[in-house]
Coordinates of C-alpha atoms and ligand atoms in Angstrom, one line a residue:
M1 CA 110.1 108.1 135.6
L2 CA 112.1 104.9 136.1
H3 CA 112.9 102.5 133.3
G4 CA 113.1 98.7 133.7
I5 CA 112.2 95.5 131.9
P6 CA 108.6 95.0 130.9
V7 CA 107.7 91.5 132.0
S8 CA 104.0 91.6 132.5
R9 CA 101.5 93.7 130.5
G10 CA 98.9 96.2 131.6
I11 CA 98.7 99.3 133.6
A12 CA 98.6 99.4 137.5
I13 CA 98.0 102.5 139.5
G14 CA 98.3 102.6 143.3
R15 CA 100.1 103.7 146.4
A16 CA 103.5 102.2 147.0
H17 CA 104.0 99.7 149.8
L18 CA 107.6 99.0 150.4
L19 CA 109.0 95.7 151.5
R20 CA 112.3 96.2 153.2
P21 CA 114.7 93.4 152.9
A22 CA 115.8 91.9 156.2
A23 CA 119.4 91.9 154.9
R24 CA 119.7 95.6 155.3
D25 CA 119.0 95.5 159.0
V26 CA 121.3 92.7 159.9
K27 CA 123.7 93.1 162.9
H28 CA 127.3 91.8 162.5
Y29 CA 129.1 90.6 165.6
L30 CA 131.5 87.9 166.8
V31 CA 130.2 85.1 168.9
P32 CA 132.3 84.0 171.9
E33 CA 133.6 80.4 171.7
E34 CA 131.2 79.0 174.3
R35 CA 128.1 80.3 172.4
V36 CA 129.2 79.1 169.0
E37 CA 127.1 75.8 169.1
A38 CA 124.1 77.7 170.3
E39 CA 124.5 80.1 167.4
V40 CA 124.8 77.2 165.0
Q41 CA 121.6 75.8 166.4
R42 CA 119.8 79.2 166.0
L43 CA 120.6 79.1 162.3
V44 CA 119.6 75.4 162.0
D45 CA 116.3 76.2 163.7
A46 CA 115.6 79.2 161.3
I47 CA 116.4 77.0 158.3
N48 CA 114.0 74.4 159.5
A49 CA 111.3 77.0 160.2
V50 CA 111.6 78.3 156.6
N51 CA 111.5 74.7 155.4
R52 CA 108.2 74.1 157.2
E53 CA 106.9 77.5 156.0
L54 CA 107.6 76.5 152.3
Q55 CA 106.0 73.1 152.8
T56 CA 102.9 74.8 154.2
V57 CA 102.7 77.3 151.3
R58 CA 103.3 74.4 148.9
R59 CA 100.6 72.3 150.5
D60 CA 98.0 75.1 150.6
L61 CA 98.5 76.3 147.1
P62 CA 95.1 77.5 145.9
P63 CA 93.8 75.4 143.0
D64 CA 93.9 78.4 140.6
A65 CA 97.6 79.2 141.5
P66 CA 99.8 79.4 138.4
S67 CA 101.1 75.9 137.5
E68 CA 104.8 77.0 137.8
L69 CA 104.5 78.1 141.4
A70 CA 104.7 74.6 143.0
A71 CA 107.8 74.0 141.0
F72 CA 109.4 77.3 142.0
I73 CA 108.6 76.6 145.7
D74 CA 110.2 73.2 145.3
V75 CA 113.3 74.9 143.9
H76 CA 113.5 77.1 147.0
A77 CA 113.1 74.1 149.2
L78 CA 115.9 72.4 147.3
I79 CA 118.2 75.4 147.6
L80 CA 117.5 75.5 151.3
S81 CA 118.5 71.8 151.8
D82 CA 121.6 72.2 149.7
P83 CA 124.9 72.1 151.6
I84 CA 125.6 75.6 150.2
I85 CA 122.9 77.0 152.5
A86 CA 122.3 74.2 155.0
E87 CA 126.0 73.6 155.8
E88 CA 128.5 76.2 154.6
P89 CA 127.1 79.1 156.8
L90 CA 127.3 76.7 159.8
K91 CA 131.0 76.2 159.0
I92 CA 131.5 80.0 158.9
I93 CA 130.0 80.3 162.4
R94 CA 132.3 77.6 163.7
T95 CA 135.5 78.8 162.0
R96 CA 135.1 82.6 162.0
H97 CA 132.7 83.0 165.0
Y98 CA 130.3 85.2 162.9
N99 CA 126.8 85.5 164.2
A100 CA 124.2 83.5 162.3
E101 CA 122.9 86.4 160.1
W102 CA 126.3 87.5 159.2
A103 CA 127.5 84.0 158.3
L104 CA 124.4 83.5 156.1
L105 CA 124.9 86.8 154.3
T106 CA 128.6 86.1 153.8
Q107 CA 127.8 82.8 152.1
I108 CA 125.0 84.3 150.0
D109 CA 127.3 87.2 148.8
E110 CA 129.9 84.6 148.0
L111 CA 127.4 82.6 145.9
S112 CA 126.1 85.8 144.2
A113 CA 129.6 86.7 143.1
Q114 CA 130.0 83.2 141.5
F115 CA 126.6 83.5 139.8
D116 CA 127.6 86.9 138.3
E117 CA 130.3 85.1 136.4
I118 CA 127.7 82.9 134.6
E119 CA 127.1 83.9 131.0
D120 CA 123.7 82.2 130.6
E121 CA 121.1 84.7 131.5
Y122 CA 118.5 82.2 132.7
L123 CA 121.0 80.5 135.0
R124 CA 122.4 83.8 136.2
E125 CA 119.0 84.9 137.3
R126 CA 118.8 81.9 139.6
K127 CA 121.1 83.9 141.8
N128 CA 117.9 85.7 142.9
D129 CA 116.4 82.5 144.1
I130 CA 119.3 81.9 146.4
G131 CA 119.0 85.5 147.6
Q132 CA 115.2 85.0 148.2
V133 CA 115.8 81.9 150.2
G134 CA 118.4 83.6 152.3
E135 CA 116.1 86.5 152.8
R136 CA 113.4 84.2 154.3
V137 CA 115.9 82.7 156.7
L138 CA 117.2 86.1 157.7
K139 CA 113.6 87.3 158.4
I140 CA 113.1 84.4 160.8
L141 CA 116.5 85.1 162.5
T142 CA 115.8 88.8 162.9
G143 CA 112.1 88.2 163.8
S144 CA 111.1 90.5 161.0
A145 CA 108.9 88.1 159.0
T146 CA 106.7 90.0 156.6
V147 CA 103.6 91.5 158.2
L148 CA 101.1 91.9 155.5
P149 CA 98.8 94.9 155.4
P150 CA 95.1 94.1 155.7
S151 CA 93.3 92.2 153.0
A152 CA 91.7 93.9 150.0
P153 CA 89.4 96.6 151.3
S154 CA 85.9 96.2 150.1
D155 CA 85.7 100.0 149.8
E156 CA 86.8 100.5 146.2
S157 CA 87.4 104.2 146.7
L158 CA 90.6 103.3 148.8
P159 CA 93.8 103.4 146.7
Q160 CA 95.1 100.1 145.7
M161 CA 98.7 99.2 146.6
I162 CA 101.8 98.5 144.5
V163 CA 104.4 96.4 146.1
V164 CA 107.9 97.9 145.8
A165 CA 110.8 95.7 146.8
H166 CA 114.4 94.9 146.2
D167 CA 113.2 91.5 145.2
I168 CA 110.1 89.3 145.9
S169 CA 110.1 85.5 146.0
P170 CA 107.4 83.7 144.1
A171 CA 106.0 82.3 147.4
D172 CA 105.7 85.8 148.7
M173 CA 103.9 86.9 145.6
L174 CA 101.3 84.3 146.2
Q175 CA 100.6 85.7 149.6
F176 CA 99.9 89.1 148.0
R177 CA 97.6 87.9 145.3
D178 CA 94.4 88.1 147.3
R179 CA 95.2 91.4 148.8
A180 CA 94.8 94.9 147.5
F181 CA 98.0 94.6 145.5
V182 CA 97.7 95.5 141.9
G183 CA 101.3 95.5 140.7
F184 CA 104.9 94.7 141.5
V185 CA 108.1 96.8 141.1
T186 CA 111.4 95.2 141.9
D187 CA 115.1 96.3 141.8
L188 CA 116.3 92.9 140.7
G189 CA 115.0 90.4 138.1
G190 CA 114.9 90.0 134.4
Q191 CA 112.7 88.6 131.7
N192 CA 113.3 85.1 133.0
S193 CA 113.2 85.7 136.8
H194 CA 110.7 83.6 138.5
T195 CA 109.0 86.7 139.9
A196 CA 108.5 87.9 136.3
I197 CA 107.2 84.5 135.2
V198 CA 104.7 84.4 138.1
A199 CA 103.7 88.0 137.5
R200 CA 102.8 87.1 133.9
S201 CA 100.8 84.0 135.0
L202 CA 98.9 86.0 137.6
D203 CA 98.4 88.7 135.0
I204 CA 99.6 91.4 137.2
P205 CA 101.4 94.4 135.7
A206 CA 105.0 94.3 136.8
A207 CA 108.3 96.0 136.1
V208 CA 111.5 94.4 137.2
G209 CA 115.2 95.1 136.9
M210 CA 114.5 98.7 138.2
S211 CA 118.0 99.0 139.8
N212 CA 117.2 101.2 142.8
A213 CA 113.4 101.8 142.6
S214 CA 113.0 100.5 146.2
T215 CA 115.3 103.3 147.5
L216 CA 113.8 106.0 145.2
I217 CA 110.2 105.3 145.9
A218 CA 108.8 106.2 149.3
E219 CA 106.0 104.5 151.2
D220 CA 102.6 105.8 150.0
D221 CA 104.0 107.5 146.9
W222 CA 101.6 107.3 144.0
V223 CA 103.0 104.9 141.4
I224 CA 102.0 104.0 137.9
I225 CA 103.3 100.8 136.3
D226 CA 103.2 100.8 132.6
G227 CA 103.8 97.1 132.1
D228 CA 103.9 97.3 128.3
A229 CA 106.6 99.9 128.3
G230 CA 108.5 98.7 131.4
I231 CA 108.3 102.1 133.0
V232 CA 107.3 103.2 136.4
I233 CA 106.1 106.8 137.0
V234 CA 106.4 108.0 140.6
E235 CA 104.2 110.8 142.0
P236 CA 102.8 111.6 138.5
A237 CA 101.3 115.0 137.6
P238 CA 97.5 115.0 137.9
V239 CA 97.1 115.1 134.1
V240 CA 99.4 112.1 133.6
L241 CA 97.5 110.2 136.3
E242 CA 94.2 111.0 134.5
Q243 CA 95.5 109.8 131.2
Y244 CA 96.7 106.5 132.6
R245 CA 93.4 106.0 134.4
E246 CA 91.6 106.4 131.1
A247 CA 94.0 104.0 129.3
Q248 CA 93.6 101.5 132.2
A249 CA 89.8 101.6 132.1
Q250 CA 89.8 101.1 128.4
L251 CA 92.3 98.1 128.7
I252 CA 90.1 96.6 131.5
R253 CA 87.0 96.9 129.4
E254 CA 88.7 95.3 126.4
R255 CA 90.2 92.5 128.4
K256 CA 87.0 91.6 130.1
K257 CA 85.3 91.3 126.8
L258 CA 88.1 89.2 125.4
G259 CA 88.6 87.1 128.5
K260 CA 85.1 85.5 127.8
L261 CA 86.4 84.1 124.5
K262 CA 89.0 81.8 126.0
K263 CA 87.0 78.6 125.6
T264 CA 85.0 79.7 122.5
P265 CA 86.1 77.7 119.5
A266 CA 87.6 79.9 116.7
V267 CA 84.9 79.5 114.1
T268 CA 83.8 82.1 111.6
R269 CA 80.2 83.1 111.1
D270 CA 80.0 80.9 108.1
G271 CA 81.2 77.9 110.2
T272 CA 84.8 77.7 109.1
R273 CA 87.1 76.5 111.9
I274 CA 90.4 78.4 112.3
H275 CA 93.4 77.1 114.1
L276 CA 94.9 79.7 116.5
L277 CA 98.4 78.7 117.7
A278 CA 101.0 80.3 119.9
N279 CA 104.5 81.4 119.2
I280 CA 106.8 80.6 122.1
E281 CA 110.5 81.2 122.9
L282 CA 110.9 78.9 125.9
P283 CA 109.0 75.9 127.3
E284 CA 107.8 78.1 130.1
D285 CA 105.7 80.1 127.7
C286 CA 103.4 77.1 127.2
A287 CA 101.4 78.2 130.2
A288 CA 100.5 81.5 128.5
A289 CA 99.7 79.7 125.3
L290 CA 97.3 77.4 127.0
D291 CA 95.8 80.2 129.1
A292 CA 95.0 82.1 125.9
G293 CA 93.2 79.1 124.5
A294 CA 95.8 78.3 121.8
V295 CA 95.2 74.9 120.2
G296 CA 98.9 74.2 120.0
V297 CA 102.3 75.8 119.5
G298 CA 102.8 77.0 115.9
L299 CA 106.3 78.2 116.3
F300 CA 108.8 77.3 119.1
R301 CA 111.8 79.5 118.3
S302 CA 114.4 77.0 119.6
E303 CA 117.3 79.5 119.2
F304 CA 116.5 81.1 122.5
L305 CA 117.8 77.9 124.1
F306 CA 121.1 78.4 122.4
M307 CA 121.5 82.1 122.7
G308 CA 123.5 83.2 125.8
H309 CA 124.9 79.7 126.1
T310 CA 128.3 80.9 124.9
G311 CA 131.1 81.4 127.3
Q312 CA 130.0 78.3 129.3
A313 CA 132.0 75.2 129.5
S314 CA 130.1 73.9 126.5
R315 CA 129.2 76.5 123.9
L316 CA 125.9 74.8 123.0
P317 CA 123.2 73.1 125.0
S318 CA 123.7 69.3 125.0
E319 CA 121.3 66.8 123.4
D320 CA 119.9 66.0 126.8
E321 CA 119.4 69.6 127.8
Q322 CA 117.6 70.3 124.6
F323 CA 115.6 67.2 124.8
E324 CA 114.4 68.2 128.3
S325 CA 113.3 71.6 127.0
Y326 CA 111.4 70.2 124.0
R327 CA 109.9 67.4 126.2
K328 CA 108.8 70.0 128.7
A329 CA 107.0 72.0 126.0
V330 CA 105.3 68.9 124.6
V331 CA 104.2 67.6 128.0
A332 CA 103.0 71.1 129.0
M333 CA 100.8 71.3 125.8
K334 CA 98.9 68.2 126.9
G335 CA 98.5 66.5 123.5
R336 CA 98.2 69.6 121.4
P337 CA 100.8 69.8 118.6
V338 CA 104.0 71.7 119.1
T339 CA 105.9 72.9 116.0
I340 CA 109.6 73.2 116.9
R341 CA 111.6 75.3 114.5
T342 CA 115.2 74.2 114.2
L343 CA 117.9 76.7 115.1
D344 CA 117.4 80.0 113.4
I345 CA 120.7 81.6 114.4
G346 CA 122.5 84.5 112.7
A347 CA 121.6 88.0 111.6
D348 CA 119.8 89.7 114.5
K349 CA 120.0 86.6 116.6
P350 CA 123.8 85.9 116.8
L351 CA 124.8 82.8 118.7
D352 CA 127.8 84.7 120.1
K353 CA 127.4 88.4 120.5
D354 CA 131.2 88.9 120.0
E355 CA 131.2 86.8 116.8
E356 CA 132.4 88.6 113.7
T357 CA 129.4 89.3 111.6
A358 CA 129.2 89.3 107.8
L359 CA 128.7 92.5 106.0
N360 CA 125.0 91.6 105.3
P361 CA 124.3 89.2 108.1
A362 CA 120.6 88.8 107.1
L363 CA 121.9 87.5 103.8
G364 CA 124.6 85.4 105.4
L365 CA 125.1 82.1 107.1
R366 CA 121.8 82.1 108.9
A367 CA 119.3 79.5 110.0
I368 CA 119.3 76.3 107.9
R369 CA 122.5 77.5 106.1
Y370 CA 124.3 77.6 109.4
C371 CA 122.9 74.2 110.5
L372 CA 123.9 72.5 107.3
A373 CA 127.4 74.0 107.7
E374 CA 127.6 72.6 111.3
P375 CA 126.2 69.1 110.8
Q376 CA 127.1 67.8 114.3
M377 CA 125.3 70.6 116.0
F378 CA 122.3 70.1 113.7
L379 CA 122.2 66.4 114.2
T380 CA 122.3 66.9 118.0
Q381 CA 119.3 69.2 117.8
L382 CA 117.4 66.8 115.5
R383 CA 118.0 63.9 117.8
A384 CA 116.8 66.0 120.8
I385 CA 113.6 67.0 119.0
L386 CA 113.0 63.5 117.7
R387 CA 113.4 62.0 121.2
A388 CA 110.8 64.6 122.6
S389 CA 108.4 63.4 119.8
A390 CA 107.9 60.2 121.8
Y391 CA 106.0 62.3 124.4
G392 CA 103.5 64.1 122.2
P393 CA 102.8 65.4 118.7
I394 CA 105.7 67.4 117.3
N395 CA 106.1 69.0 113.9
L396 CA 109.6 69.9 112.7
L397 CA 109.9 73.3 111.0
I398 CA 113.0 74.3 109.0
P399 CA 113.8 78.0 108.6
M400 CA 115.1 79.9 105.6
L401 CA 115.0 77.1 103.0
A402 CA 115.3 78.3 99.4
H403 CA 117.0 75.6 97.4
A404 CA 115.8 72.0 96.6
F405 CA 119.2 70.6 97.6
E406 CA 118.8 72.3 101.1
I407 CA 115.5 70.5 101.6
D408 CA 117.0 67.2 100.4
Q409 CA 120.1 67.6 102.7
T410 CA 117.9 68.5 105.6
L411 CA 115.6 65.5 105.1
A412 CA 118.7 63.2 104.8
M413 CA 120.0 64.5 108.1
I414 CA 116.6 63.9 109.7
E415 CA 116.9 60.3 108.5
Q416 CA 120.4 60.1 109.8
A417 CA 119.3 61.3 113.2
K418 CA 116.6 58.6 113.2
V419 CA 119.2 55.9 112.4
Q420 CA 121.4 57.2 115.2
L421 CA 118.5 57.1 117.7
R422 CA 117.5 53.6 116.6
A423 CA 121.0 52.4 117.1
V424 CA 120.8 53.5 120.8
K425 CA 117.2 52.3 121.1
K426 CA 115.7 55.7 121.8
K427 CA 112.0 56.1 121.0
F428 CA 110.7 58.8 118.6
D429 CA 107.8 59.4 116.2
P430 CA 109.0 57.9 112.9
N431 CA 106.4 59.9 111.0
I432 CA 107.2 63.3 112.4
P433 CA 105.9 65.8 110.0
V434 CA 108.5 68.1 108.5
G435 CA 107.7 71.6 107.1
A436 CA 109.4 74.6 105.7
M437 CA 109.3 78.2 106.7
I438 CA 108.4 80.2 103.6
E439 CA 110.3 83.4 104.3
I440 CA 112.5 83.9 101.3
P441 CA 110.7 85.1 98.1
A442 CA 112.6 82.4 96.1
A443 CA 110.8 79.8 98.2
A444 CA 107.3 81.4 97.6
L445 CA 108.1 81.4 93.9
T446 CA 109.1 77.7 93.7
L447 CA 106.4 76.2 96.0
P448 CA 106.2 72.9 94.0
L449 CA 109.7 72.0 95.2
F450 CA 108.5 72.3 98.8
I451 CA 105.1 70.8 98.4
K452 CA 106.6 67.7 96.7
R453 CA 109.0 67.0 99.6
L454 CA 107.4 68.3 102.8
N455 CA 104.3 67.9 104.9
F456 CA 103.4 71.5 105.7
L457 CA 104.4 75.2 105.2
S458 CA 104.6 78.1 107.6
I459 CA 104.9 81.6 106.2
G460 CA 107.4 83.7 108.1
T461 CA 106.2 87.1 107.1
N462 CA 108.7 89.0 109.2
D463 CA 111.5 87.8 107.0
L464 CA 109.4 87.5 103.8
I465 CA 108.8 91.2 104.0
Q466 CA 112.4 92.0 104.8
Y467 CA 113.7 90.0 101.8
T468 CA 110.9 90.9 99.3
L469 CA 111.3 94.7 100.0
A470 CA 115.0 94.6 100.7
I471 CA 114.4 96.3 104.0
D472 CA 116.5 95.3 107.0
R473 CA 113.9 94.5 109.6
V474 CA 116.1 95.9 112.4
D475 CA 117.3 99.1 110.7
H476 CA 115.2 101.9 112.0
E477 CA 116.2 104.2 109.2
V478 CA 114.2 102.2 106.7
A479 CA 111.5 101.0 109.1
H480 CA 108.9 103.3 107.4
L481 CA 109.4 101.2 104.2
Y482 CA 108.7 97.9 106.0
N483 CA 105.1 97.5 104.8
P484 CA 103.3 94.1 105.2
L485 CA 100.6 95.4 102.8
H486 CA 103.0 96.0 99.9
P487 CA 101.3 94.3 96.9
A488 CA 104.4 92.2 96.3
V489 CA 104.2 90.7 99.8
L490 CA 100.4 90.1 99.4
Q491 CA 101.0 88.3 96.1
L492 CA 103.6 86.0 97.7
L493 CA 101.4 85.3 100.7
H494 CA 98.4 84.5 98.5
M495 CA 100.4 82.3 96.2
T496 CA 101.7 80.2 99.1
I497 CA 98.3 79.9 100.8
S498 CA 96.6 78.9 97.6
A499 CA 99.3 76.4 96.6
G500 CA 99.0 74.7 100.0
A501 CA 95.2 74.5 99.8
K502 CA 95.4 73.1 96.3
A503 CA 97.9 70.4 97.3
G504 CA 96.0 69.7 100.5
I505 CA 98.9 70.5 102.9
P506 CA 98.5 72.8 105.9
V507 CA 99.8 76.4 105.6
A508 CA 100.2 78.7 108.6
V509 CA 101.4 82.2 109.0
C510 CA 103.7 82.6 112.0
G511 CA 105.1 86.1 111.4
E512 CA 103.9 89.1 113.4
I513 CA 101.0 89.9 111.0
A514 CA 99.2 86.7 112.1
G515 CA 98.7 88.4 115.5
D516 CA 97.5 91.8 114.1
P517 CA 93.7 91.8 114.3
K518 CA 93.6 94.6 111.7
L519 CA 94.8 92.1 109.2
T520 CA 92.9 89.0 110.3
R521 CA 90.1 89.4 107.7
L522 CA 92.5 90.0 104.9
L523 CA 94.3 86.7 105.7
L524 CA 91.0 84.8 106.1
G525 CA 89.9 86.2 102.8
M526 CA 93.1 84.9 101.2
G527 CA 92.3 81.4 102.5
L528 CA 94.5 81.3 105.6
R529 CA 93.1 78.9 108.2
E530 CA 96.1 78.6 110.6
F531 CA 97.5 81.6 112.5
S532 CA 100.4 81.5 115.0
M533 CA 101.1 84.4 117.2
H534 CA 102.2 85.7 120.6
P535 CA 99.8 84.3 123.2
A536 CA 98.8 87.8 124.2
Q537 CA 97.2 88.3 120.7
V538 CA 95.2 85.1 120.5
L539 CA 92.0 86.5 122.0
A540 CA 91.9 89.7 120.0
V541 CA 92.4 87.7 116.7
K542 CA 89.8 85.2 117.8
Q543 CA 87.2 88.0 118.4
E544 CA 87.9 89.2 114.8
I545 CA 87.4 85.6 113.5
L546 CA 84.1 85.2 115.3
N547 CA 82.8 88.3 113.7
T548 CA 83.8 87.4 110.2
D549 CA 81.8 85.9 107.4
I550 CA 84.4 84.6 104.9
D551 CA 81.9 84.5 102.0
L552 CA 81.2 88.2 102.5
I553 CA 84.9 89.3 102.6
E554 CA 86.3 87.1 99.8
P555 CA 85.2 89.3 96.9
A556 CA 86.7 92.4 98.6
V557 CA 90.0 90.5 99.2
K558 CA 90.1 89.4 95.6
R559 CA 89.9 93.0 94.6
I560 CA 92.7 94.0 97.0
L561 CA 94.9 91.4 95.4
K562 CA 94.4 93.1 92.1
T563 CA 95.3 96.5 93.5
F564 CA 98.8 97.8 93.3
E565 CA 98.5 101.3 94.8
A566 CA 99.6 101.1 98.5
P567 CA 97.1 103.8 99.8
S568 CA 94.2 102.1 98.1
I569 CA 95.2 98.7 99.6
A570 CA 95.5 100.2 103.1
D571 CA 92.1 101.8 102.6
A572 CA 90.4 98.6 101.4
V573 CA 91.9 96.6 104.3
E574 CA 90.5 99.0 106.7
R575 CA 87.1 98.9 105.1
L576 CA 87.2 95.0 105.3
R577 CA 86.7 95.5 109.0
L578 CA 83.4 97.2 108.4
L579 CA 81.8 94.4 106.4
Ligands
PEP1 C1 109.4 85.3 110.5 O1 110.4 85.5 109.9 O2 108.3 85.7 110.2 C2 109.4 84.4 111.7 C3 108.3 84.0 112.2 O3 110.6 84.1 112.2 P1 111.6 85.1 113.0 O4 110.8 86.3 113.3 O5 112.0 84.3 114.2 O6 112.6 85.3 112.0
MG2 MG1 112.2 84.3 110.1

């Protein structure tokens, strides 16, 4: 069993097909002076050939290809035309007399070493793009361009194939999609590698960052990819194979059923329309949100743009960098609203891993507290978000508010950011709605303070449960006490939903419970009409909504809210699903 990074869900079972990198078979020799220019030309020709190849792949992209693919192929074309690839290796041939392959590999190794120094995970992973471009050129030079096995056999009894490679470029993945390939395993890559992103868009189980899978797995080995766990099982025992086949069949049945609901509006049996929104961490996640049929982004956790930025020349992403990311998300959502939460840094999401943490970080300088303590940083983010609001509907969501003065200070800073933008003639939505995360019990118990000052509320149950029950959400020793159905949590949830409804302001839940279909009816019965969750959960929750008659469940939910014994609550919530 090999452990890697889960990047694309589902189970794939098949025989391994190994893609050998050309780099492993490269000859190294010195070229005599009189042949140097001919060697330079050989490399130039190979680079041109790859350029043409990429243009062809780009031009012939099937209409249903994932939207990011064209952009990724453009990135590869850009790298190819950059002097670092198009010129430096030529210099190496001329000065050191290396043969073309050796010169190219030398340059790529040099670049790889430089990329390894980069702290930012996303940028560091771009090293793979350079490697993939180099690999294509090498394959042309060595005449070992990939020969693909035959297309998908119509005979379904034949085993399907799993591509095992040191690395796969997004353009190569596209070539595989119509063939009998059902999964990908690569040695390289991370959560943000382009291969991972494309695998997610293609909805193919994949596990990346497997270190040396491509040397441990042999051609034709039986391979199981458990994309949810990020594990790969090689040559499994028959009983394991059988178990996975059953699990896979079950998953496929469920997915097929759910897949049909993508375009179905989320309306309950009694005709109540429910808003199903997506939680995202990076603008790239918008594709998954749209694909799942989300009607907008209910929570863009902006801190992921900041984390891992430390150690670089600038410790924080600049206003322009942030603006680009927010704008990208808004444009990607094509007119659907995007709720951007301002920086929620601290506790389990430290800005700097090496930073000294407080004794109780979850109770420390986190989220809005941190932002108000760092006004320049906060203003930079506010300006970036405001500027993006000129490109589509944005809601501003503020985490961890508990005090009236925090709300007032935040609103004042938003006004200050607007004044600053007006001074430099930058456009923004002057009426951008501002809302609060309700995730501290004190906030849920003082809702009038919030309703009076803000436009909407979003309940962060992950933290609301943590703070209500005094259970550190990341401490496994008390994980058994972390109960979303604790009557105190339900009371706070209900109070917030009811207060919002009474005041006529929207209330969403964006914590994990919003994406748990087992709790959908409970939340509907409490009056919740906006759910924001991981895109992968949207369809399962929608199915639950379509089957629910709110009038029917309301009385049962009212009784649950008057129950204080945990087992009775759990029982009653389960029985809700039978109504
Ligand atoms: C929450 O607390 O419920 C929430 C959605 O925010 P996060 O998980 O990012 O703290
Ligand atoms: Mg939170």
